[in-house]
């Protein structure tokens, strides 16, 4: 069988036992085996069942992404692994806090674009704004590109949280 | 079930005992009979508890790495979980090589490490190391016990994890206060209880098995290739494998880790495959049209250059670890299952499938294989004149013949290097679990402690470490352990005064510049054996060889037999790194036919 060399991006959600070291285990797996991490988020979910969800955006050939899934799945505290990008439509969102410093026309333009992108102003001084924006990664990227010439000073992004559309659950 | 619902609720508190006692009780419940260990401040409470009981035996090694290798030998020769106990800090770091070795070769080990008390963790306390951090990539799983009430549960779980699915080493890091404080005992969950997250699949998918059988029956040039997974699955898997091979009439090869799963004197066995595998096994792998891999992982030592590996075959891969499938080599029919259960399923499906194998094609394939066999790739010439130098291959062959003559159960372990490959090529195995070698990690210093662990489990058997003079020095201190416990392990050194395998690569790939591969000032191994309360023997010429082997076997004490062999001998056949199976170098007997090594190959290990 031939190996398909095309690279693809994958959004993988992992349901894990919420125990010490679990994040190190997952991250260590990626660094130890040379897989990419483009984005990573983790937080407890499902109160009472002591579980966390880790969302990882990675990229590689299909063979590598299958391998990543299998490697994650054999970690002892891992309950479930799901490649959201392969298993039907899904929603992926991240949030960013974006600080733009500037005055005059640039400041006005930043605010106007923020409105167009539905970014919220969560802090303002006479020479700065902090915008809060939630959306798909490419939307955030597009907004940041626009802010760069307008005084983009600092960005804090959450990384991607993702979930399957419809009734399907991980 | 109403009965259990109406049964009176257990209201009494679980019994409280010191953590160290709870630990030993859990080990006993897990069937542990022997611990290989080394004491230190952090584990003194465990040693105190060990002192006050008789159910579990403790073998005091001389280095923590050796404790892990000994537990590996114990585990691999018995099919049980090996148990190790080491102290915090340096005790744990010394164990790391053994842990990685067990990880690479899928050996079930539970390693207990001492830790500084919980309130000191993170303070750079004396003999503190971040053991769970250091061993995370060195183990299948690890635990730090921070609460007394978790202790017993974690120990039970560690054994479950070590032996379930693809086996491997598990570390339990035990802070000293947890060992001293009172802890409740909880019994092991019943074997039927499901672990909350780790539930490896053992049962093969029927549809995949049917596809596999259809592919196998359509084969004109089939090949069966099996590895350590068959050994790990147990005797039943080997028995079923023999049935399958006989029933199909197909040729079979084993990996280094898989030797013994199929009787090596059987005519359907083509010998080991891979870098130093036989000509016929490698060419059959290269030329087959349907390949059945059972419990092997397409390791680079087996495949050679990946893009030239068995280019025309449809591949079936049975492995208990899904991540082994499609990792290096894409396969058409993956089957995630226990090797033994999968072989049983193949046998059943084979009988149920009416299509018959193409016997004419199979006969032609065997003719081809016999032509390759006719080359006699393991041929060497031993001069039998008095005083003639011993060929290392001949030394192994005589060791095999003479141990077989005794009819005693024989276990062979090895160090790493040429001697290891010669042992794999010239010693013949006809049962699983009798061959211990460091395959994945290639750890020099493995063989002596591994043989020690085997001897502990099989006190009456003949346990021989086939060693190189360089490797043996890496854990030579264990001669002292052998003396203490009267373990009559035999160390059979093929002494070529070189790190032979390094010298061979330097000769073939680096213009014979023997950089640092000659060990000057080697010890006198006969005197060394003597100083360790063992027996030292030496053979310097071929006429002395049999007598030395016989004396070694007959001795009821630890023996070092220093077999001085031809220093320039190389190990062939050899597929150089980065070459394909059909680009094998053959030995001097065959005019050293060589394909040349590519630049890419030079960069490979
Ligand atoms: C711990 C460790 N260090 C280094 C190596 C690399 N290495 C592989 S074989 C070898 C030489 C072994 O020499 P010897 O034990 O004399 O065996 P021979 O090849 O001569 O039979 C070396 C250094 C290794 N495998 N393990
Ligand atoms: Mg040597």
Tab-separated table of C-alpha atoms in Angstrom, chain B residues 56 60 98 115 219 229 231 353 385 396 407 432 440 447 493 546 575-576 578 588 598 602:
chain	number	residue	atom	x	y	z
B	56	UNK	CA	8.394	-12.726	49.639
B	60	UNK	CA	19.991	-8.094	46.860
B	98	UNK	CA	16.396	-1.287	32.734
B	115	UNK	CA	10.717	9.045	47.263
B	219	UNK	CA	-1.080	-16.544	-1.859
B	229	UNK	CA	4.078	-10.826	20.768
B	231	UNK	CA	6.082	-15.240	23.144
B	353	UNK	CA	-13.003	-21.387	4.184
B	385	UNK	CA	44.124	-28.647	14.046
B	396	UNK	CA	28.191	-21.316	20.012
B	407	UNK	CA	19.076	-33.004	28.244
B	432	UNK	CA	9.297	-20.016	23.877
B	440	UNK	CA	14.810	-3.095	21.219
B	447	UNK	CA	22.655	-10.639	29.923
B	493	UNK	CA	32.372	-15.011	26.993
B	546	UNK	CA	34.701	-28.974	24.473
B	575	UNK	CA	21.980	-6.001	5.678
B	576	UNK	CA	23.772	-2.688	6.141
B	578	UNK	CA	19.678	1.734	4.720
B	588	UNK	CA	34.007	-14.610	3.517
B	598	UNK	CA	24.543	4.560	0.548
B	602	UNK	CA	25.745	5.883	6.741
